[in-house]
Structures are given as C-alpha cells and as structure tokens.
PDB file of C-alpha atoms in Angstrom:
ATOM      1  CA  PHE A   1      13.092  -9.807 -30.092  1.00 46.00           C
ATOM      2  CA  ASP A   2      10.721  -8.344 -32.697  1.00 51.00           C
ATOM      3  CA  SER A   3       8.183 -11.354 -32.408  1.00 56.00           C
ATOM      4  CA  GLU A   4       7.713 -11.584 -28.956  1.00 55.00           C
ATOM      5  CA  TYR A   5       7.469  -7.659 -28.944  1.00 55.00           C
ATOM      6  CA  ASP A   6       4.935  -7.938 -31.324  1.00 62.00           C
ATOM      7  CA  GLU A   7       3.410 -10.383 -29.135  1.00 61.00           C
ATOM      8  CA  ASP A   8       3.494  -8.526 -25.983  1.00 65.00           C
ATOM      9  CA  TYR A   9       2.140  -5.421 -27.670  1.00 64.00           C
ATOM     10  CA  LYS A  10      -1.040  -7.402 -29.333  1.00 72.00           C
ATOM     11  CA  GLU A  11      -1.642  -8.839 -25.725  1.00 72.00           C
ATOM     12  CA  TRP A  12      -1.396  -5.311 -24.270  1.00 70.00           C
ATOM     13  CA  LEU A  13      -3.674  -3.946 -27.287  1.00 74.00           C
ATOM     14  CA  GLU A  14      -6.330  -6.551 -26.214  1.00 77.00           C
ATOM     15  CA  LEU A  15      -6.082  -5.935 -22.712  1.00 77.00           C
ATOM     16  CA  GLU A  16      -6.600  -2.377 -23.146  1.00 79.00           C
ATOM     17  CA  ALA A  17      -9.430  -2.976 -25.548  1.00 80.00           C
ATOM     18  CA  ASP A  18     -11.121  -5.388 -22.800  1.00 78.00           C
ATOM     19  CA  LEU A  19     -10.654  -2.249 -20.457  1.00 79.00           C
ATOM     20  CA  ASP A  20     -12.333  -0.099 -22.128  1.00 78.00           C
ATOM     21  CA  ARG A  21     -15.324  -2.282 -22.486  1.00 81.00           C
ATOM     22  CA  MET A  22     -15.240  -2.744 -18.999  1.00 80.00           C
ATOM     23  CA  LEU A  23     -15.155   0.527 -18.436  1.00 76.00           C
ATOM     24  CA  GLU A  24     -17.843   1.427 -20.816  1.00 79.00           C
ATOM     25  CA  GLU A  25     -20.127  -1.517 -18.881  1.00 79.00           C
ATOM     26  CA  ILE A  26     -19.346   0.084 -15.557  1.00 73.00           C
ATOM     27  CA  GLU A  27     -20.341   3.723 -16.877  1.00 72.00           C
ATOM     28  CA  LYS A  28     -23.832   2.175 -18.514  1.00 72.00           C
ATOM     29  CA  GLU A  29     -24.288   0.444 -15.278  1.00 70.00           C
ATOM     30  CA  GLY A  30     -23.834   3.991 -13.150  1.00 67.00           C
ATOM     31  CA  GLU A  31     -26.191   5.698 -15.838  1.00 68.00           C
ATOM     32  CA  LEU A  32     -28.648   3.107 -15.296  1.00 69.00           C
ATOM     33  CA  ILE A  33     -28.204   3.333 -11.147  1.00 72.00           C
ATOM     34  CA  ASP A  34     -28.872   7.114 -11.410  1.00 71.00           C
ATOM     35  CA  GLU A  35     -31.869   6.639 -13.664  1.00 73.00           C
ATOM     36  CA  LEU A  36     -33.413   3.994 -11.160  1.00 73.00           C
ATOM     37  CA  PHE A  37     -32.590   6.884  -8.312  1.00 74.00           C
ATOM     38  CA  GLU A  38     -34.445   9.386 -10.035  1.00 78.00           C
ATOM     39  CA  LEU A  39     -37.483   6.799 -10.838  1.00 80.00           C
ATOM     40  CA  SER A  40     -37.783   6.372  -7.087  1.00 82.00           C
ATOM     41  CA  GLU A  41     -37.589  10.102  -6.644  1.00 86.00           C
ATOM     42  CA  PHE A  42     -40.011  10.597  -9.067  1.00 87.00           C
ATOM     43  CA  LEU A  43     -42.486   7.759  -7.544  1.00 89.00           C
ATOM     44  CA  GLU A  44     -42.062   9.290  -3.925  1.00 90.00           C
ATOM     45  CA  LEU A  45     -43.080  12.561  -5.131  1.00 92.00           C
ATOM     46  CA  GLN A  46     -45.708  11.364  -7.374  1.00 92.00           C
ATOM     47  CA  LEU A  47     -47.407   9.652  -4.829  1.00 93.00           C
ATOM     48  CA  GLU A  48     -47.586  12.692  -2.711  1.00 94.00           C
ATOM     49  CA  ILE A  49     -48.912  14.531  -5.805  1.00 94.00           C
ATOM     50  CA  SER A  50     -51.585  12.041  -6.278  1.00 93.00           C
ATOM     51  CA  GLU A  51     -52.801  12.031  -2.906  1.00 95.00           C
ATOM     52  CA  ASN A  52     -52.792  15.562  -2.300  1.00 95.00           C
ATOM     53  CA  PHE A  53     -54.985  15.345  -5.626  1.00 94.00           C
ATOM     54  CA  ILE A  54     -57.512  12.530  -4.400  1.00 94.00           C
ATOM     55  CA  ASP A  55     -57.585  14.301  -0.846  1.00 95.00           C
ATOM     56  CA  SER A  56     -58.705  17.522  -2.751  1.00 94.00           C
ATOM     57  CA  ILE A  57     -61.457  15.993  -5.004  1.00 93.00           C
ATOM     58  CA  ASN A  58     -62.664  14.295  -1.359  1.00 94.00           C
ATOM     59  CA  ARG A  59     -62.998  17.805   0.356  1.00 93.00           C
ATOM     60  CA  VAL A  60     -64.819  19.120  -2.660  1.00 91.00           C
ATOM     61  CA  LYS A  61     -67.343  16.453  -2.904  1.00 90.00           C
ATOM     62  CA  ASP A  62     -68.068  16.586   1.175  1.00 92.00           C
ATOM     63  CA  ILE A  63     -68.744  20.370   0.477  1.00 91.00           C
ATOM     64  CA  SER A  64     -70.692  19.711  -2.581  1.00 88.00           C
ATOM     65  CA  LEU A  65     -72.748  17.254  -0.891  1.00 87.00           C
ATOM     66  CA  SER A  66     -73.673  19.572   2.077  1.00 89.00           C
ATOM     67  CA  GLU A  67     -74.195  22.841  -0.190  1.00 86.00           C
ATOM     68  CA  LYS A  68     -78.102  23.452  -0.738  1.00 86.00           C
ATOM     69  CA  ASN A  69     -77.354  26.379  -3.282  1.00 87.00           C
ATOM     70  CA  TYR A  70     -77.124  25.310  -6.823  1.00 80.00           C
ATOM     71  CA  SER A  71     -74.710  27.942  -7.958  1.00 79.00           C
ATOM     72  CA  MET A  72     -72.187  27.197  -5.669  1.00 83.00           C
ATOM     73  CA  ARG A  73     -72.100  23.432  -5.836  1.00 83.00           C
ATOM     74  CA  VAL A  74     -71.644  24.221 -10.051  1.00 80.00           C
ATOM     75  CA  LEU A  75     -68.755  26.226  -8.829  1.00 81.00           C
ATOM     76  CA  LEU A  76     -67.480  23.864  -6.594  1.00 85.00           C
ATOM     77  CA  PHE A  77     -67.848  21.647  -9.577  1.00 83.00           C
ATOM     78  CA  SER A  78     -65.783  23.657 -11.750  1.00 83.00           C
ATOM     79  CA  ASN A  79     -63.162  23.506  -9.282  1.00 86.00           C
ATOM     80  CA  LEU A  80     -62.520  19.983  -9.761  1.00 86.00           C
ATOM     81  CA  ILE A  81     -61.526  20.738 -13.312  1.00 86.00           C
ATOM     82  CA  SER A  82     -58.987  23.209 -11.780  1.00 88.00           C
ATOM     83  CA  LEU A  83     -57.732  20.237  -9.307  1.00 91.00           C
ATOM     84  CA  TYR A  84     -57.436  18.157 -12.738  1.00 89.00           C
ATOM     85  CA  GLU A  85     -55.480  20.911 -14.474  1.00 90.00           C
ATOM     86  CA  SER A  86     -53.010  21.093 -11.518  1.00 92.00           C
ATOM     87  CA  TYR A  87     -52.526  17.493 -11.140  1.00 92.00           C
ATOM     88  CA  VAL A  88     -51.623  17.034 -14.816  1.00 92.00           C
ATOM     89  CA  ASN A  89     -49.215  20.107 -14.394  1.00 93.00           C
ATOM     90  CA  LYS A  90     -47.041  18.795 -11.471  1.00 94.00           C
ATOM     91  CA  THR A  91     -47.526  15.417 -13.012  1.00 93.00           C
ATOM     92  CA  ILE A  92     -45.741  16.451 -16.379  1.00 93.00           C
ATOM     93  CA  SER A  93     -43.260  18.540 -14.506  1.00 93.00           C
ATOM     94  CA  ASN A  94     -42.394  15.806 -12.418  1.00 93.00           C
ATOM     95  CA  LEU A  95     -41.773  13.228 -15.066  1.00 91.00           C
ATOM     96  CA  LEU A  96     -39.645  15.790 -16.761  1.00 92.00           C
ATOM     97  CA  GLN A  97     -37.367  15.963 -13.801  1.00 90.00           C
ATOM     98  CA  THR A  98     -35.970  12.454 -15.298  1.00 89.00           C
ATOM     99  CA  LYS A  99     -33.328  12.100 -17.741  1.00 87.00           C
ATOM    100  CA  TYR A 100     -35.454   9.173 -19.582  1.00 87.00           C
ATOM    101  CA  HIS A 101     -38.476  11.673 -20.395  1.00 89.00           C
ATOM    102  CA  GLU A 102     -36.217  14.435 -21.263  1.00 91.00           C
ATOM    103  CA  ARG A 103     -34.537  12.468 -23.592  1.00 90.00           C
ATOM    104  CA  THR A 104     -37.650  11.618 -24.918  1.00 92.00           C
ATOM    105  CA  LEU A 105     -38.885  15.108 -24.940  1.00 94.00           C
ATOM    106  CA  ILE A 106     -35.912  16.239 -27.070  1.00 93.00           C
ATOM    107  CA  GLN A 107     -36.100  13.303 -29.523  1.00 93.00           C
ATOM    108  CA  MET A 108     -39.782  13.428 -30.001  1.00 93.00           C
ATOM    109  CA  CYS A 109     -39.590  17.293 -30.945  1.00 94.00           C
ATOM    110  CA  SER A 110     -36.702  16.628 -33.461  1.00 91.00           C
ATOM    111  CA  LYS A 111     -38.514  14.348 -35.438  1.00 89.00           C
ATOM    112  CA  ALA A 112     -41.384  15.502 -37.897  1.00 86.00           C
ATOM    113  CA  ASN A 113     -44.436  13.524 -37.628  1.00 87.00           C
ATOM    114  CA  GLU A 114     -47.394  14.149 -40.277  1.00 86.00           C
ATOM    115  CA  ASN A 115     -49.904  12.553 -37.690  1.00 86.00           C
ATOM    116  CA  ASP A 116     -49.157  15.252 -35.176  1.00 90.00           C
ATOM    117  CA  SER A 117     -52.103  17.485 -34.278  1.00 90.00           C
ATOM    118  CA  LYS A 118     -51.430  21.307 -34.823  1.00 92.00           C
ATOM    119  CA  LYS A 119     -50.935  21.865 -31.515  1.00 93.00           C
ATOM    120  CA  ILE A 120     -48.192  19.404 -31.004  1.00 93.00           C
ATOM    121  CA  LYS A 121     -46.464  20.642 -34.059  1.00 94.00           C
ATOM    122  CA  LYS A 122     -46.646  23.926 -32.668  1.00 95.00           C
ATOM    123  CA  ILE A 123     -45.146  22.949 -29.603  1.00 95.00           C
ATOM    124  CA  LYS A 124     -42.301  20.741 -31.029  1.00 95.00           C
ATOM    125  CA  LYS A 125     -41.307  23.817 -33.146  1.00 95.00           C
ATOM    126  CA  THR A 126     -41.542  26.090 -30.164  1.00 96.00           C
ATOM    127  CA  ILE A 127     -39.326  23.659 -28.113  1.00 96.00           C
ATOM    128  CA  ASN A 128     -36.771  23.464 -30.955  1.00 95.00           C
ATOM    129  CA  LYS A 129     -36.407  27.010 -31.754  1.00 95.00           C
ATOM    130  CA  MET A 130     -36.108  27.477 -27.493  1.00 95.00           C
ATOM    131  CA  ARG A 131     -33.068  25.105 -27.958  1.00 94.00           C
ATOM    132  CA  GLY A 132     -31.286  27.001 -30.950  1.00 93.00           C
ATOM    133  CA  LYS A 133     -31.528  29.843 -28.569  1.00 94.00           C
ATOM    134  CA  GLY A 134     -29.904  28.209 -25.596  1.00 93.00           C
ATOM    135  CA  ASP A 135     -32.908  28.275 -23.392  1.00 93.00           C
ATOM    136  CA  SER A 136     -32.275  26.072 -20.626  1.00 92.00           C
ATOM    137  CA  TYR A 137     -34.235  22.852 -19.801  1.00 92.00           C
ATOM    138  CA  ASP A 138     -36.196  24.269 -16.737  1.00 93.00           C
ATOM    139  CA  ASP A 139     -37.591  26.884 -19.438  1.00 95.00           C
ATOM    140  CA  ILE A 140     -38.676  23.790 -21.732  1.00 94.00           C
ATOM    141  CA  ILE A 141     -40.403  22.450 -18.490  1.00 93.00           C
ATOM    142  CA  GLU A 142     -42.142  26.031 -17.695  1.00 93.00           C
ATOM    143  CA  TYR A 143     -43.511  26.535 -21.114  1.00 94.00           C
ATOM    144  CA  LEU A 144     -44.836  23.118 -21.429  1.00 93.00           C
ATOM    145  CA  THR A 145     -46.478  23.377 -17.915  1.00 91.00           C
ATOM    146  CA  SER A 146     -48.017  26.736 -18.519  1.00 91.00           C
ATOM    147  CA  LEU A 147     -49.854  25.279 -21.026  1.00 91.00           C
ATOM    148  CA  THR A 148     -53.860  24.853 -20.442  1.00 85.00           C
ATOM    149  CA  LEU A 149     -53.906  21.271 -19.606  1.00 85.00           C
ATOM    150  CA  ASN A 150     -58.116  20.228 -19.164  1.00 81.00           C
ATOM    151  CA  ASP A 151     -58.816  18.518 -22.878  1.00 81.00           C
ATOM    152  CA  HIS A 152     -57.960  14.994 -22.433  1.00 79.00           C
ATOM    153  CA  SER A 153     -56.833  14.551 -25.944  1.00 79.00           C
ATOM    154  CA  PHE A 154     -54.481  17.176 -25.726  1.00 86.00           C
ATOM    155  CA  VAL A 155     -53.250  16.259 -22.570  1.00 87.00           C
ATOM    156  CA  ALA A 156     -52.871  12.352 -23.782  1.00 85.00           C
ATOM    157  CA  GLN A 157     -50.540  14.035 -26.679  1.00 88.00           C
ATOM    158  CA  ILE A 158     -48.520  15.777 -24.453  1.00 92.00           C
ATOM    159  CA  PHE A 159     -47.962  12.478 -22.456  1.00 90.00           C
ATOM    160  CA  CYS A 160     -47.109  10.962 -25.538  1.00 89.00           C
ATOM    161  CA  LEU A 161     -44.623  13.729 -26.541  1.00 91.00           C
ATOM    162  CA  ILE A 162     -42.883  12.804 -23.291  1.00 91.00           C
ATOM    163  CA  GLY A 163     -42.400   8.843 -23.757  1.00 87.00           C
ATOM    164  CA  ILE A 164     -45.905   8.028 -22.168  1.00 85.00           C
ATOM    165  CA  ASP A 165     -48.577   5.943 -24.956  1.00 79.00           C
ATOM    166  CA  PHE A 166     -52.055   6.707 -24.200  1.00 70.00           C
ATOM    167  CA  ASN A 167     -53.248   5.268 -27.440  1.00 61.00           C
ATOM    168  CA  THR A 168     -54.831   1.935 -25.617  1.00 54.00           C
ATOM    169  CA  THR A 169     -56.420   4.332 -23.168  1.00 51.00           C
ATOM    170  CA  LEU A 170     -57.518   6.463 -25.219  1.00 50.00           C
ATOM    171  CA  LYS A 171     -59.491   3.563 -27.487  1.00 50.00           C
ATOM    172  CA  ILE A 172     -61.111   2.272 -24.743  1.00 47.00           C
ATOM    173  CA  GLN A 173     -62.695   6.170 -23.459  1.00 51.00           C
ATOM    174  CA  ASP A 174     -62.576   8.341 -26.208  1.00 53.00           C
ATOM    175  CA  PRO A 175     -61.317  11.644 -24.314  1.00 51.00           C
ATOM    176  CA  THR A 176     -63.137  13.894 -27.255  1.00 54.00           C
ATOM    177  CA  SER A 177     -66.366  12.656 -26.771  1.00 60.00           C
ATOM    178  CA  LYS A 178     -69.444  14.789 -26.461  1.00 68.00           C
ATOM    179  CA  LEU A 179     -69.483  14.113 -22.766  1.00 67.00           C
ATOM    180  CA  THR A 180     -65.647  15.534 -22.010  1.00 69.00           C
ATOM    181  CA  GLN A 181     -66.594  18.633 -24.304  1.00 73.00           C
ATOM    182  CA  LYS A 182     -70.106  19.250 -22.675  1.00 75.00           C
ATOM    183  CA  VAL A 183     -68.427  19.345 -19.115  1.00 75.00           C
ATOM    184  CA  LEU A 184     -65.557  21.657 -19.897  1.00 76.00           C
ATOM    185  CA  GLU A 185     -67.849  23.741 -21.775  1.00 76.00           C
ATOM    186  CA  MET A 186     -70.311  23.875 -18.278  1.00 75.00           C
ATOM    187  CA  ARG A 187     -67.046  24.717 -16.517  1.00 76.00           C
ATOM    188  CA  ASN A 188     -66.262  27.365 -18.590  1.00 75.00           C
ATOM    189  CA  SER A 189     -69.660  28.664 -18.944  1.00 76.00           C
ATOM    190  CA  TRP A 190     -69.602  29.444 -15.412  1.00 70.00           C
ATOM    191  CA  ILE A 191     -66.204  30.578 -14.608  1.00 71.00           C
ATOM    192  CA  HIS A 192     -66.392  33.060 -17.645  1.00 69.00           C
ATOM    193  CA  ARG A 193     -70.543  33.782 -18.259  1.00 67.00           C
ATOM    194  CA  TYR A 194     -72.102  32.619 -14.455  1.00 65.00           C
ATOM    195  CA  GLY A 195     -73.901  29.632 -16.112  1.00 61.00           C
ATOM    196  CA  TYR A 196     -74.767  31.208 -19.403  1.00 61.00           C
ATOM    197  CA  LEU A 197     -74.864  28.060 -22.122  1.00 58.00           C
ATOM    198  CA  ARG A 198     -74.878  28.612 -25.659  1.00 55.00           C
ATOM    199  CA  TYR A 199     -76.740  25.044 -25.487  1.00 48.00           C
ATOM    200  CA  ASN A 200     -79.597  26.175 -23.351  1.00 47.00           C
ATOM    201  CA  SER A 201     -82.332  26.569 -26.076  1.00 40.00           C
ATOM    202  CA  GLU A 202     -81.458  23.082 -27.309  1.00 41.00           C
ATOM    203  CA  LYS A 203     -82.675  21.570 -23.920  1.00 39.00           C
TER     204      LYS A 203
END
C-alpha cells in the first residue's frame, strides 16, 4: 500500500509541476499578446503623430516659399525646430506608454555607465530619486518630455535610454556637427535676439 501510495503521489507531483509550467507559459503568452496590442496602439498613434509632423512641415514650407520678407522667412525656419521638438516630445511619450520601453527605462536608470554624458547621468539620478519618493510613472514621463529636446545628440541619448539604439545612425551622420550647431544657434538668435549672431563678424 505504501509503495502504491508513493507512486501515485509522485505522479501527482509530476502532474502538478507540469500544470505549473503550463500556467507559466500561458501567462507569458498572455503578456506577449498584451505587448503586441500595445505595440499596435503605439504604431497607430505614431503614424498619426508622424503624418501631422510632415503636414506641418509642408505647410511651413509653402508659406515660407511665398513669403518675401526675409525676417519672416527666418522666423518660419525657427518654427521648424519647434515642430521637431514637438515631434520628439510626442514620440518619446508614446514610446514610454509601452511596457517594454517602461521596463527598459527603469533598468537603464538602475545601472551606472561611465560612458554616459553628464546630462544622462543627471537624468538617471533624477528618475531614481523620483522612484524613491514614490512618484508615479506618469510623473517620470512628464519629467522626460519637459526637457529641451532640440539637440540631435541629446535626443539620441534619450532614445538609447529607453531602448532605441541610434549608434549606427550617429556614425553615419554626426549630430554634433558644426552644421547642426549652427542651425540651432541661428534659430536661438532669432527667437531670443531677433537675428543677432555672435559669429556675424566672422562672415
């Protein structure tokens, strides 16, 4: 009787272990399906964000081509940078609505990296402090999207922080090039100093 009981008990334990494994697999499959739905929602919203961005650029372009006043054309050019900032802001916010990028951001912030720029180190420190205080994830998203996001190099670093690696792109076209810096300087000069440029004397 004891021998038969032991065999039955072993079979039951094996069945129970098999059931636990099946339930774990079902749970993982369920999480994957949820993430696929999230990805679908992300892509749908991102398509809308991108289409609006392109439409806005085309509208500014059309107005600029018909505008004769040089000062107005430069201000319209400055508006393109603002459109870019808005696009990056909305894209980051949209990405961070997905579980994958949420997990990635938290994981990246919990790891120290000596290659991080001073800005990224500060961002990691701030996010960890926010989490320590019990701030919500929405608060973290609001913090990240409140940053000035017009410098390509910094934007690429933010994207890397949430799981999108732009290293290949950066090697092809260096975002810290003199051209990018000059564009931002020109834009800021018209926004803040009505066209006064510190390098005017160099022309």
